[in-house]
């Protein structure tokens, strides 16, 4: 099976995708471990800080040594050069907030999955022409499930994933699933530590488990 098809299959099987960045590599490693222990098998690290490349390498080493069934990708990629940097480090997939032909070419040349961020039907159509099979709807909280439901019939061959502001509630998740998404990306809301929690990340593992139950319950 081609690498990008294997990644798509894994995303559909494990449709809760944490989207995360932190400057501290130890925090990054602890978060990745907690998410994995909570059942997460797809993880998007984002290129949003000066230590992104170095920390991604650390996470890749951790993945290879301890979590071989985890798909680890990179997000917030805006140029082909950025994509190349993280593909060389072993990224399983590349997420970009924009649609750009040079990024599509760089990722697909390595037979990896490119997930472009789109907001309009024109952007979605362009992404499809460039070979995208999974579209990141961004920002998810502004577009909403009703938007996807209205435009999805125009793109019967594409899969969709909202990211950005998706609420951690059964109502929100059900509405997105009913609109036809294949996966959901969770950012800051997923990683907001409860005030009552003690140090550590056991709460994050539990939260991931609950989200997976919500998604699988549909």
Coordinates of N, CA, C and O in Angstrom, one line a residue, residues 4 94-105 107-108 112-138 147 151 154-155 157-161:
X4 N 0.9 7.2 1.6 CA -0.2 8.2 1.8 C -1.5 7.5 2.0 O -2.4 8.0 2.8
X94 N 2.0 15.9 5.9 CA 2.2 17.4 6.0 C 0.9 18.1 5.9 O 0.1 17.9 5.0
X95 N 0.7 19.0 6.9 CA -0.5 19.8 6.9 C -0.1 21.3 6.7 O 0.8 21.8 7.3
X96 N -0.8 21.9 5.7 CA -0.6 23.3 5.5 C -1.8 24.1 5.7 O -2.9 23.7 5.4
X97 N -1.7 25.4 6.2 CA -2.9 26.2 6.3 C -3.4 26.8 5.0 O -4.4 27.6 5.0
X98 N -2.6 26.6 4.0 CA -2.9 27.2 2.7 C -2.8 26.1 1.6 O -2.4 25.0 1.8
X99 N -3.3 26.5 0.4 CA -3.2 25.7 -0.8 C -2.1 26.3 -1.7 O -2.2 27.4 -2.2
X100 N -1.0 25.5 -1.9 CA 0.1 26.0 -2.7 C 0.7 24.8 -3.5 O 1.0 23.8 -2.9
X101 N 0.8 25.0 -4.8 CA 1.2 23.9 -5.7 C 2.6 23.4 -5.3 O 2.9 22.2 -5.4
X102 N 3.5 24.2 -4.9 CA 4.9 23.8 -4.6 C 4.9 22.9 -3.4 O 5.8 22.0 -3.3
X103 N 4.0 23.1 -2.4 CA 4.0 22.2 -1.3 C 3.4 20.9 -1.7 O 4.0 19.8 -1.3
X104 N 2.4 20.9 -2.5 CA 1.8 19.7 -2.9 C 2.8 18.8 -3.7 O 2.9 17.6 -3.4
X105 N 3.5 19.4 -4.5 CA 4.6 18.7 -5.3 C 5.6 18.1 -4.4 O 6.0 17.0 -4.6
X107 N 5.5 17.3 -1.2 CA 5.0 16.2 -0.4 C 4.7 15.0 -1.2 O 5.1 13.8 -0.8
X108 N 4.1 15.1 -2.3 CA 3.6 14.0 -3.1 C 4.8 13.3 -3.8 O 4.8 12.1 -4.1
X112 N 4.0 11.0 0.4 CA 3.4 11.3 1.7 C 2.1 12.0 1.5 O 1.8 12.6 0.5
X113 N 1.3 12.0 2.6 CA 0.0 12.6 2.5 C 0.1 14.2 2.7 O 0.7 14.6 3.7
X114 N -0.5 14.9 1.8 CA -0.6 16.4 1.9 C -2.0 16.8 2.3 O -3.0 16.4 1.7
X115 N -2.2 17.5 3.4 CA -3.5 17.9 3.9 C -3.5 19.4 3.9 O -3.0 20.1 4.8
X116 N -4.1 20.0 2.8 CA -4.1 21.5 2.8 C -5.3 22.1 3.5 O -6.4 21.5 3.6
X117 N -5.1 23.3 4.0 CA -6.2 24.0 4.7 C -7.0 24.8 3.7 O -6.4 25.6 2.9
X118 N -8.3 24.7 3.8 CA -9.2 25.4 2.8 C -10.3 26.0 3.5 O -10.8 25.5 4.6
X119 N -10.9 27.1 2.9 CA -12.0 27.8 3.5 C -13.1 27.9 2.5 O -14.3 28.0 2.9
X120 N -12.8 28.0 1.2 CA -13.8 28.3 0.2 C -13.9 27.1 -0.8 O -12.9 26.3 -0.9
X121 N -15.0 27.0 -1.5 CA -15.1 26.0 -2.6 C -14.0 26.1 -3.6 O -13.5 25.1 -4.1
X122 N -13.6 27.3 -3.9 CA -12.5 27.5 -4.9 C -11.2 27.0 -4.4 O -10.5 26.3 -5.2
X123 N -10.9 27.2 -3.1 CA -9.7 26.6 -2.6 C -9.7 25.1 -2.5 O -8.8 24.4 -2.8
X124 N -10.9 24.6 -2.2 CA -11.1 23.1 -2.1 C -10.9 22.5 -3.5 O -10.2 21.5 -3.7
X125 N -11.5 23.2 -4.5 CA -11.3 22.7 -5.9 C -9.9 22.7 -6.4 O -9.4 21.7 -7.0
X126 N -9.2 23.8 -6.0 CA -7.8 23.9 -6.4 C -7.0 22.8 -5.7 O -6.1 22.1 -6.3
X127 N -7.2 22.5 -4.4 CA -6.5 21.5 -3.7 C -6.8 20.1 -4.3 O -5.9 19.3 -4.4
X128 N -8.0 19.9 -4.7 CA -8.3 18.6 -5.4 C -7.6 18.5 -6.7 O -7.0 17.4 -7.0
X129 N -7.5 19.6 -7.5 CA -6.7 19.5 -8.7 C -5.2 19.2 -8.5 O -4.6 18.6 -9.3
X130 N -4.7 19.7 -7.3 CA -3.3 19.4 -7.0 C -3.1 18.1 -6.3 O -2.0 17.8 -5.9
X131 N -4.1 17.3 -6.2 CA -4.0 15.9 -5.8 C -4.3 15.6 -4.3 O -4.1 14.5 -3.8
X132 N -4.9 16.6 -3.6 CA -5.3 16.4 -2.2 C -6.5 15.5 -2.2 O -7.4 15.5 -3.0
X133 N -6.4 14.6 -1.2 CA -7.6 13.7 -0.9 C -8.3 13.9 0.4 O -9.4 13.5 0.6
X134 N -7.5 14.6 1.3 CA -8.1 15.0 2.6 C -7.9 16.5 2.8 O -6.8 17.0 2.7
X135 N -9.0 17.2 3.1 CA -9.0 18.6 3.2 C -9.2 19.0 4.6 O -10.1 18.6 5.3
X136 N -8.3 20.0 5.1 CA -8.4 20.5 6.4 C -9.3 21.8 6.3 O -9.0 22.7 5.6
X137 N -10.5 21.7 6.9 CA -11.4 22.9 7.0 C -10.9 23.8 8.1 O -11.0 23.4 9.3
X138 N -10.5 25.0 7.8 CA -9.9 25.8 8.8 C -10.3 27.3 8.5 O -10.2 27.8 7.4
X147 N -21.8 24.4 7.1 CA -21.0 24.7 5.9 C -20.6 23.5 5.1 O -20.7 23.4 3.9
X151 N -21.5 22.1 1.2 CA -20.6 22.0 0.1 C -20.1 20.6 -0.2 O -19.5 20.4 -1.3
X154 N -20.5 18.8 -3.5 CA -19.7 19.3 -4.7 C -18.4 18.5 -4.8 O -17.8 18.5 -5.9
X155 N -18.0 17.8 -3.8 CA -16.7 17.2 -3.8 C -16.9 15.8 -3.2 O -16.3 15.4 -2.2
X157 N -15.5 13.0 -3.9 CA -14.3 12.1 -3.8 C -13.3 12.6 -2.7 O -12.3 12.0 -2.5
X158 N -13.7 13.7 -2.0 CA -12.8 14.2 -1.0 C -13.2 13.9 0.4 O -14.4 13.7 0.7
X159 N -12.2 13.8 1.3 CA -12.5 13.6 2.7 C -12.2 14.9 3.4 O -11.3 15.7 3.0
X160 N -12.8 15.2 4.6 CA -12.7 16.5 5.2 C -12.4 16.3 6.7 O -12.8 15.3 7.4
X161 N -11.6 17.3 7.2 CA -11.2 17.3 8.6 C -11.2 18.7 9.2 O -10.4 19.5 8.7

